[in-house]
Amino acid sequence: MDLYQELILDHSKRPHHAGLREPYDAQTHHINPTCGDEVTLRVHVTPTGQGDPPDRSATVTDVGYDAIGCSISVAAASILAEEVIGHTVGEALATQEAMRAMLTSRGTDPGDEEVIGDGVALAGVSKYPARVKCALLPWSAFTDALVRAGVDIASPETAPPQTATPQEATS
C-alpha cells in the first residue's frame, strides 16, 4: 500500500508528459463539479495509412495535459499519458476500460499491472466513490478528445450489426 501511495505522489509531484504541446488533433477541457478538479487534454493520433481516417488501429502519438486538482486527478492524468502514448487507439481504449472497471469495482478488482501499469496504484480509490470521479476525469477527457479528433472508437463488438440485403441473404 505504501508503494502505491508513493507512486501516486510521484506522478502527482512530477507528472509525466504534462503540458499542452503541438501538434494535436483535438483538445478537451473537463471539470469535476463535485470537487473542482480540471483537466485540459490534447491528443495527437497517427492513422495507419496516409489519407485513412483514424480508427482503433491508429497510434496515439502524444497526449499532453494541464491538470489542476487533487493528487489523484493529477496522478491519473500522468498515468494515462504514460500508458497510452505509443500504443494503438484500441490498446489505449482497452487500458481505459480496465482502469474504469477497477475504479468502479468498489475494491473487488485489484487491477492488472500488465494492462494498466502504474494505474494499479489507484486501486484503493475504488473504495471511495467520491474520489473515483477524480481518477476517471482524465480518462473521460481522453476518450472525448479521441472522438473530437475524428477517431472511430466503436469496437467491432459494439458496432451495429450488418444486415444483409435480400439479394445477399439468398445467395
XYZ file of C-alpha atoms in Angstrom:
171
model
C 0.000 0.000 0.000
C 2.849 2.401 0.813
C 4.416 1.727 -2.595
C 1.117 2.623 -4.276
C 0.835 5.830 -2.267
C 4.393 6.715 -3.310
C 3.537 6.085 -6.980
C 0.510 8.381 -6.735
C 2.566 11.096 -5.042
C 5.389 10.715 -7.583
C 3.004 11.055 -10.542
C 1.329 13.998 -8.814
C 4.521 15.883 -7.952
C 6.375 15.024 -11.172
C 3.666 14.377 -13.761
C 4.800 12.592 -16.912
C 4.073 14.237 -20.293
C 2.466 17.301 -18.657
C 1.995 20.390 -20.793
C -0.120 21.354 -23.766
C 2.005 20.583 -26.832
C 1.586 20.907 -30.563
C 0.755 19.361 -32.912
C -2.523 17.993 -31.664
C -5.723 16.775 -33.291
C -8.195 17.710 -30.558
C -8.355 19.392 -27.185
C -10.925 18.942 -24.438
C -11.496 20.542 -21.070
C -13.284 18.546 -18.370
C -14.259 19.621 -14.874
C -15.319 17.531 -11.908
C -18.085 19.730 -10.464
C -18.030 17.816 -7.192
C -14.534 18.902 -6.191
C -13.352 21.380 -8.817
C -10.632 19.234 -10.421
C -9.957 20.285 -14.019
C -8.058 18.802 -16.912
C -7.359 20.242 -20.329
C -6.143 17.426 -22.552
C -4.751 17.332 -26.088
C -4.425 14.206 -28.169
C -2.452 13.563 -31.345
C -3.063 10.365 -33.299
C -1.391 8.978 -36.400
C -3.560 6.896 -38.735
C -2.167 3.597 -40.008
C -2.175 4.707 -43.647
C -1.972 8.004 -45.479
C -5.373 9.509 -46.012
C -7.023 6.926 -43.773
C -9.371 8.293 -41.144
C -8.054 7.473 -37.680
C -9.594 4.345 -36.168
C -8.737 1.817 -33.460
C -5.534 0.861 -35.309
C -4.213 4.456 -35.278
C -1.326 5.195 -32.929
C -1.679 7.595 -30.012
C 1.348 9.745 -30.825
C 1.022 12.207 -27.959
C -1.153 13.150 -25.020
C -0.473 16.480 -23.369
C -2.457 17.898 -20.489
C -2.772 20.571 -17.877
C -4.314 19.066 -14.733
C -5.370 21.179 -11.767
C -6.716 19.477 -8.692
C -6.031 16.785 -6.168
C -3.093 14.402 -6.296
C -5.341 11.581 -7.521
C -6.579 13.558 -10.521
C -3.101 14.788 -11.487
C -1.593 11.313 -10.993
C -4.351 9.753 -13.102
C -3.562 12.161 -15.963
C 0.144 11.336 -15.702
C -0.544 7.598 -15.646
C -2.911 7.915 -18.610
C -0.275 9.644 -20.739
C 2.370 7.138 -19.708
C 0.155 4.158 -20.539
C -1.335 5.252 -23.894
C 1.382 7.163 -25.774
C 2.901 4.906 -28.419
C 0.019 2.424 -28.326
C -2.838 1.942 -30.745
C -6.175 3.544 -30.003
C -7.572 0.034 -29.470
C -4.920 -0.748 -26.865
C -5.438 2.645 -25.197
C -9.187 2.049 -25.016
C -8.579 -1.410 -23.504
C -6.411 0.264 -20.857
C -9.139 2.853 -20.263
C -11.753 0.122 -19.858
C -9.524 -1.811 -17.429
C -8.998 1.371 -15.387
C -12.736 2.101 -15.364
C -13.543 -1.470 -14.303
C -11.003 -1.342 -11.469
C -12.018 2.119 -10.278
C -15.741 1.350 -10.229
C -15.347 -2.092 -8.609
C -15.613 -0.793 -5.010
C -12.441 -2.708 -4.188
C -13.205 -6.053 -5.813
C -10.884 -5.570 -8.836
C -7.228 -5.046 -7.871
C -6.308 -4.122 -11.455
C -3.895 -5.863 -13.801
C -0.454 -4.252 -13.857
C 0.188 -5.842 -17.269
C -2.705 -3.802 -18.691
C -2.783 -0.590 -16.632
C 0.812 -0.284 -15.403
C 1.125 2.271 -12.593
C -2.668 2.580 -12.697
C -2.820 -0.241 -10.143
C -1.683 2.341 -7.599
C -5.161 3.861 -7.859
C -6.960 0.616 -6.923
C -7.631 1.854 -3.381
C -9.543 4.831 -4.794
C -12.347 2.456 -5.792
C -13.393 2.208 -2.133
C -14.173 5.944 -2.066
C -16.917 6.743 -4.613
C -16.371 10.499 -4.365
C -12.713 10.027 -5.382
C -13.478 7.715 -8.318
C -14.563 10.750 -10.349
C -11.165 12.352 -9.682
C -9.331 9.334 -11.076
C -11.645 8.920 -14.092
C -11.629 12.612 -15.099
C -8.565 12.466 -17.397
C -9.719 9.180 -18.930
C -13.071 10.744 -19.765
C -11.278 13.711 -21.341
C -9.082 11.312 -23.331
C -11.979 9.417 -24.912
C -13.754 12.715 -25.602
C -10.612 14.053 -27.315
C -10.355 10.912 -29.465
C -13.934 11.385 -30.656
C -13.325 15.097 -31.307
C -10.244 14.128 -33.324
C -12.491 12.079 -35.577
C -11.290 8.699 -34.329
C -13.794 5.892 -34.778
C -13.625 4.374 -31.295
C -16.500 1.927 -31.790
C -15.246 -1.596 -31.336
C -16.365 -4.352 -33.683
C -18.293 -5.824 -30.746
C -20.263 -2.619 -30.201
C -20.743 -1.663 -33.845
C -24.278 -2.111 -35.125
C -24.772 -5.488 -36.793
C -24.547 -5.542 -40.548
C -27.801 -6.549 -42.159
C -27.719 -8.409 -45.422
C -29.686 -7.118 -48.350
C -32.403 -9.517 -49.550
C -30.203 -10.414 -52.519
C -27.169 -11.219 -50.298
C -29.335 -13.190 -47.883
C -30.436 -15.619 -50.588
C -27.036 -16.242 -52.158
